[in-house]
mmCIF file of C-alpha atoms in Angstrom:
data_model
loop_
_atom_site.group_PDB
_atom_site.id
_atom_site.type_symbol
_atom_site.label_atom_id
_atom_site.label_comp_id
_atom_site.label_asym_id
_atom_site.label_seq_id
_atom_site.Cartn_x
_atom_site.Cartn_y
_atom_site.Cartn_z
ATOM 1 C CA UNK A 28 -9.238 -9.205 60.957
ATOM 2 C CA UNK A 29 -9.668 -8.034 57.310
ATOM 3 C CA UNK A 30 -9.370 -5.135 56.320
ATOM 4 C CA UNK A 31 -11.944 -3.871 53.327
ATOM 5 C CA UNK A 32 -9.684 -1.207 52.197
ATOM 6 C CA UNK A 33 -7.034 -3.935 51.494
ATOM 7 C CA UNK A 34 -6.403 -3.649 47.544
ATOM 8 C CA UNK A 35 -7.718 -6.932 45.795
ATOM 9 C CA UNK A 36 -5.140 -8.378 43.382
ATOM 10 C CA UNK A 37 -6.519 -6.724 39.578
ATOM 11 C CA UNK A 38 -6.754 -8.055 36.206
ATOM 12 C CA UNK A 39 -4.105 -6.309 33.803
ATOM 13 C CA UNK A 40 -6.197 -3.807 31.988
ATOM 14 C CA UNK A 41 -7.315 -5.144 28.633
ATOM 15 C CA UNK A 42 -6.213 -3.640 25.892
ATOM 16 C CA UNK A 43 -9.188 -2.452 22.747
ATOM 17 C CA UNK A 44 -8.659 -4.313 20.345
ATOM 18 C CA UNK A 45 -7.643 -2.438 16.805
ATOM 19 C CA UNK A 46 -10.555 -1.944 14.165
ATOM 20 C CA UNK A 47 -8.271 -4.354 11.604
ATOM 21 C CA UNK A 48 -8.556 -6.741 14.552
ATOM 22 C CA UNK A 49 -10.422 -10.000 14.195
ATOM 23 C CA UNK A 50 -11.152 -13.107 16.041
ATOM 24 C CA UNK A 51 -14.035 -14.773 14.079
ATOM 25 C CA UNK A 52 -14.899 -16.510 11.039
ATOM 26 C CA UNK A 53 -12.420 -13.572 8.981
ATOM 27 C CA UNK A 54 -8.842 -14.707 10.901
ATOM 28 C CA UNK A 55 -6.361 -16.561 9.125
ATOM 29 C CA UNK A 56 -6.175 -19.602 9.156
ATOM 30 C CA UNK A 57 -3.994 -20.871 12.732
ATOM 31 C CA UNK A 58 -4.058 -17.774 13.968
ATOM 32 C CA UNK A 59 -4.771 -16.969 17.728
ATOM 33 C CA UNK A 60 -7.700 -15.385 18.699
ATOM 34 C CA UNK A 61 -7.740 -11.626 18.147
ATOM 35 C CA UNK A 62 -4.836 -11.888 15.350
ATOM 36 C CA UNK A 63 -5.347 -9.894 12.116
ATOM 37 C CA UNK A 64 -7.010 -11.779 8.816
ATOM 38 C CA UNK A 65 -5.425 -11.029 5.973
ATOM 39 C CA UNK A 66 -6.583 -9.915 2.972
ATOM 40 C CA UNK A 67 -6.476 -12.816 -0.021
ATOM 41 C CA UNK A 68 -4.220 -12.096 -2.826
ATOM 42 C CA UNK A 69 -7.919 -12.134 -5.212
ATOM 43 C CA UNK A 70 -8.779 -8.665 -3.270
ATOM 44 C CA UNK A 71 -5.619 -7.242 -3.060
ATOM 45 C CA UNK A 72 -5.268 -6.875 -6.824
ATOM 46 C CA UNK A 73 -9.322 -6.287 -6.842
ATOM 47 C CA UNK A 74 -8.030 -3.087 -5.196
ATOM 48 C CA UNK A 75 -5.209 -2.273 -6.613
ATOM 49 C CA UNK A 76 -7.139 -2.180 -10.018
ATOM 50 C CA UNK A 77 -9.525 0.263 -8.505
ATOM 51 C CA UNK A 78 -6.829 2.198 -7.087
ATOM 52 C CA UNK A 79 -5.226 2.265 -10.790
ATOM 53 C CA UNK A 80 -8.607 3.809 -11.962
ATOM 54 C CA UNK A 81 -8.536 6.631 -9.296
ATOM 55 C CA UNK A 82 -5.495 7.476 -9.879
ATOM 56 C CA UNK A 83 -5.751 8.270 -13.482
ATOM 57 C CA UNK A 84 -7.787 11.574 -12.409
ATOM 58 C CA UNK A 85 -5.258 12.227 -9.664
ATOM 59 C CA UNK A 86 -2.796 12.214 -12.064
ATOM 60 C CA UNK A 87 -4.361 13.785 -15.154
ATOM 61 C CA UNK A 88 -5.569 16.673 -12.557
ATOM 62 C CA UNK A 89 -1.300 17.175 -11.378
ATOM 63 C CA UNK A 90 -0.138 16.579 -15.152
ATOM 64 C CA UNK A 91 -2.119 19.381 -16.389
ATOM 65 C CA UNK A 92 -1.598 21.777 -13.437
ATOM 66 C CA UNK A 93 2.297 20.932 -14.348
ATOM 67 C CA UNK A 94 1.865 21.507 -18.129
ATOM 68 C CA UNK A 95 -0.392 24.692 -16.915
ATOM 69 C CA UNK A 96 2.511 26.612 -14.739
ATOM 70 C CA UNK A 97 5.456 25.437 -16.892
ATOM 71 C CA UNK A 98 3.768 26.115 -20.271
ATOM 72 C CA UNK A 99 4.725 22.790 -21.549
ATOM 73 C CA UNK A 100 4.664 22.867 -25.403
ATOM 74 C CA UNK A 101 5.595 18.843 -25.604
ATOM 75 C CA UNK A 102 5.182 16.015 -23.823
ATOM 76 C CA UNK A 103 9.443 16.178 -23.879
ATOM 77 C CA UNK A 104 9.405 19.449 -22.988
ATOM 78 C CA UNK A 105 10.947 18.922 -19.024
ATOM 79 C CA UNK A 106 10.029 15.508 -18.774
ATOM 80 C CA UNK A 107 12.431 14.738 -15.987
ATOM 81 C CA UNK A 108 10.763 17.683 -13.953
ATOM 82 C CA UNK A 109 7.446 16.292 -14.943
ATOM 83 C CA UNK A 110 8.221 12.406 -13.798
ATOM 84 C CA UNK A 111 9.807 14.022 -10.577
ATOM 85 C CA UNK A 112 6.302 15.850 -9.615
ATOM 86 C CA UNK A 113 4.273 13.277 -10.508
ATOM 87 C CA UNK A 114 6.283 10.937 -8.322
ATOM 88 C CA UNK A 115 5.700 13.084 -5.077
ATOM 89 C CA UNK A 116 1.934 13.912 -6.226
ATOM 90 C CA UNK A 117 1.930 9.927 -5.848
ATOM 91 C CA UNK A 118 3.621 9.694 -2.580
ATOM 92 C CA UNK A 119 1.854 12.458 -1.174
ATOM 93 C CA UNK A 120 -1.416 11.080 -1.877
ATOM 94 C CA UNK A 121 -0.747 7.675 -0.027
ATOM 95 C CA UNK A 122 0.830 8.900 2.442
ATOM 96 C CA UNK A 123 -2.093 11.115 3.359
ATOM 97 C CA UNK A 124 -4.188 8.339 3.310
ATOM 98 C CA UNK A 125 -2.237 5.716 4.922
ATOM 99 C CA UNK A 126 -1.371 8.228 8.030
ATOM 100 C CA UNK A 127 -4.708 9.583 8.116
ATOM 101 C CA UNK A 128 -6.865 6.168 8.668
ATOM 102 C CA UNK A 129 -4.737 3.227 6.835
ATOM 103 C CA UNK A 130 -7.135 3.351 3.720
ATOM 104 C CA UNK A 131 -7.466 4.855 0.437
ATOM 105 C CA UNK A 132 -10.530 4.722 -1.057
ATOM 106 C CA UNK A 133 -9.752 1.631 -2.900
ATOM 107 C CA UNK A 134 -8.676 -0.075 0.597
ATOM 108 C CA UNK A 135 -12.085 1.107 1.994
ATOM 109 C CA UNK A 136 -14.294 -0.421 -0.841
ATOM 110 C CA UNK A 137 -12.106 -3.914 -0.732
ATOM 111 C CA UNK A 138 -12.334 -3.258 3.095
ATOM 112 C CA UNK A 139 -8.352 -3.466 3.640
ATOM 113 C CA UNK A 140 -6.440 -1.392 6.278
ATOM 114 C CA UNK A 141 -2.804 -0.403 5.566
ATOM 115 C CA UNK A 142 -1.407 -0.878 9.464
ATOM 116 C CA UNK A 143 2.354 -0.933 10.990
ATOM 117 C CA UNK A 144 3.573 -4.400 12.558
ATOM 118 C CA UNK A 145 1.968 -4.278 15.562
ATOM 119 C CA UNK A 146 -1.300 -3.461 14.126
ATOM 120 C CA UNK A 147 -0.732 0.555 14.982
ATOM 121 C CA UNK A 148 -1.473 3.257 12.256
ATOM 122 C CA UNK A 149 1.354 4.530 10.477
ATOM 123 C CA UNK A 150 3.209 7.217 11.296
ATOM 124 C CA UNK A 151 4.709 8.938 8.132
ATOM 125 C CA UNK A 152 8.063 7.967 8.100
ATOM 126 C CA UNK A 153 6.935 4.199 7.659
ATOM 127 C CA UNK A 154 4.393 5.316 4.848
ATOM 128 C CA UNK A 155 7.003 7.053 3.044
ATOM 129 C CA UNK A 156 9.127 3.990 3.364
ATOM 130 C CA UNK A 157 6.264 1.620 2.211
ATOM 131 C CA UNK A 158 5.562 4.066 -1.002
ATOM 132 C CA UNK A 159 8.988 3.957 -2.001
ATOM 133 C CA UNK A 160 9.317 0.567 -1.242
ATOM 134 C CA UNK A 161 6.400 -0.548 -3.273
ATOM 135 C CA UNK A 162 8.039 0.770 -6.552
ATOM 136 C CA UNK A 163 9.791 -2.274 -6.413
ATOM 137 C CA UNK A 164 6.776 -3.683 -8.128
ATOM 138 C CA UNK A 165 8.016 -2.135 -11.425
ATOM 139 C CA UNK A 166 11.229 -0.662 -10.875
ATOM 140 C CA UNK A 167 13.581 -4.215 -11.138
ATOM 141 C CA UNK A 168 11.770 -5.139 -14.704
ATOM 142 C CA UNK A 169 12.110 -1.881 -15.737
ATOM 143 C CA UNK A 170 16.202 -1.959 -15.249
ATOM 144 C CA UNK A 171 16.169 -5.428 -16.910
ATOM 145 C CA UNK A 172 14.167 -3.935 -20.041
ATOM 146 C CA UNK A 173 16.438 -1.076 -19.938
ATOM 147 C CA UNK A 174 19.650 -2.714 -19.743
ATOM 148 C CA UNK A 175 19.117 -5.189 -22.645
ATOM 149 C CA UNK A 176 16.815 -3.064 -24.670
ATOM 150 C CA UNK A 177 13.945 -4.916 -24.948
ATOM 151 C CA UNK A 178 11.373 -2.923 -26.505
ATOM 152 C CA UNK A 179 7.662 -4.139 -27.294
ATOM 153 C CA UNK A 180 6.080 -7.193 -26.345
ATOM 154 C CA UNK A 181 9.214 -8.472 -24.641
ATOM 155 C CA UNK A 182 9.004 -5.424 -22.561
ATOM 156 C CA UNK A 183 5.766 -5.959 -21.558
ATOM 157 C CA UNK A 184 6.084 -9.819 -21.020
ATOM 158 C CA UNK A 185 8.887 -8.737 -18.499
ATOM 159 C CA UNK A 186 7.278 -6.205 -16.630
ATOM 160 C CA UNK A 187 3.877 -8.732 -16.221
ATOM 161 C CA UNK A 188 6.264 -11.643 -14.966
ATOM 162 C CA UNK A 189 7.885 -9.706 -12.653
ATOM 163 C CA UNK A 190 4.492 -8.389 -11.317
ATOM 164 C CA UNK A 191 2.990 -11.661 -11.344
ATOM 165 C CA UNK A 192 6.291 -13.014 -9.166
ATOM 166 C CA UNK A 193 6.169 -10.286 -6.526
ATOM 167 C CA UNK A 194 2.645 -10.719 -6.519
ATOM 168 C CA UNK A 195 2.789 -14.424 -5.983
ATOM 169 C CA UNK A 196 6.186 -14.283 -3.079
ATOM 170 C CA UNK A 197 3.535 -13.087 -0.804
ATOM 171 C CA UNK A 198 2.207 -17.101 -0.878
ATOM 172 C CA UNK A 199 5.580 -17.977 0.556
ATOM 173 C CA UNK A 200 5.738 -14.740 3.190
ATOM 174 C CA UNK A 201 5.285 -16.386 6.852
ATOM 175 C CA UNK A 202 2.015 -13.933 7.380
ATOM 176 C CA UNK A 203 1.424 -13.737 3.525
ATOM 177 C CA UNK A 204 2.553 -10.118 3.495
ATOM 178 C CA UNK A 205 4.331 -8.842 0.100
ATOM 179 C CA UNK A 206 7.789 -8.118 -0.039
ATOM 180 C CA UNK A 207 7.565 -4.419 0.709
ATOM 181 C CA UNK A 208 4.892 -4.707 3.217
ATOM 182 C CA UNK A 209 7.927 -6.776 4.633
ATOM 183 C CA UNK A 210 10.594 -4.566 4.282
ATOM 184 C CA UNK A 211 8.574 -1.309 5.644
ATOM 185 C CA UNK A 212 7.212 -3.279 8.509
ATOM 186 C CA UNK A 213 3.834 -2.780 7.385
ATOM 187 C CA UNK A 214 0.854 -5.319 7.464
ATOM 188 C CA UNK A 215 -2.264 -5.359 4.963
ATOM 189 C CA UNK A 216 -5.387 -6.208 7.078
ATOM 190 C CA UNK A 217 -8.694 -7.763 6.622
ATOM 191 C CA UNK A 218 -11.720 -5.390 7.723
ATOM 192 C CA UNK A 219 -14.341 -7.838 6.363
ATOM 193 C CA UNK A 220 -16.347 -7.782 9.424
ATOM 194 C CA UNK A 221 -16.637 -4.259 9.726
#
């Protein structure tokens, strides 16, 4: 006799797959169904460039409001205090976005979601870690040009190499991540077909 009411062995439930999340013509290239694309280097800096240009207000806005409340007479005139809120205006802006839907507007025009490892939004901890992390686009040149002195074009031909170099690492990345993506445990994702 059978019994009706005898459970039937189930499928695991399947899991929804993450908006980043891809399986068609946008996945990279070997990658098992459902993996993430990722973004091409070409878009990236597309983004990045567009980010620059936003963030020239931001900035501009949080460098007069400091030069407002301190009375700043001189662009000398507590520079250090300056650098220091201009660096957490910075970090609290990407942070925001990153923890509050993986994109900044930049990401969102180039279509590119900021997600942890396991394709998860970030938390803040790991956003914090990825801003300060990604300062090592500029921070090593800067050191060099420091401790030699270089001053003019030599400075600048540094600090381009050096971009261009951490730019270009990500070709040699397993998943074609950049270094601090890397290090933060932080993946760039391809939203194309959203």
């Amino acid at each position: 006799m059978t019994d009706s009411a005898t459970p039937q062995p189930s499928k695991p439930p399947r899991s929804q797959p993450f908006a980043g999340q891809t399986s068609g013509p946008n996945a990279s290239p070997g990658s098992a169904p459902g993996s993430y694309a990722v973004p091409t280097l070409r878009r990236r800096l597309l983004s990045m460039v567009y980010e620059s240009l936003l963030l020239f207000g931001v900035l501009f806005l949080a460098g007069y409001l400091f030069s407002a409340l301190t009375q700043q007479r001189s662009g000398l005139m507590y520079r250090h205090a300056m650098q220091t809120w201009l660096f957490l205006v910075l970090g609290a802006y990407f942070v925001w976005f990153w923890t509050h839907g993986g994109q900044t507007l930049a990401m969102k025009t180039w279509k590119i979601r900021l997600v942890d490892a396991h394709g998860q939004p970030l938390r803040v901890g790991r956003a914090i870690m990825r801003y300060v992390l990604a300062w090592l686009w500029v921070l090593p040149a800067m050191a060099i040009d420091w401790a030699f002195g270089l001053t003019g074009w030599s400075s600048v031909a540094l600090l381009a190499g050096w971009i261009v170099l951490w730019a270009l690492a990500m070709r040699v990345m397993p998943d074609h991540q950049f270094v601090h993506d890397r290090l933060a445990g932080t993946r760039l994702v391809s939203i194309l077909d959203k």
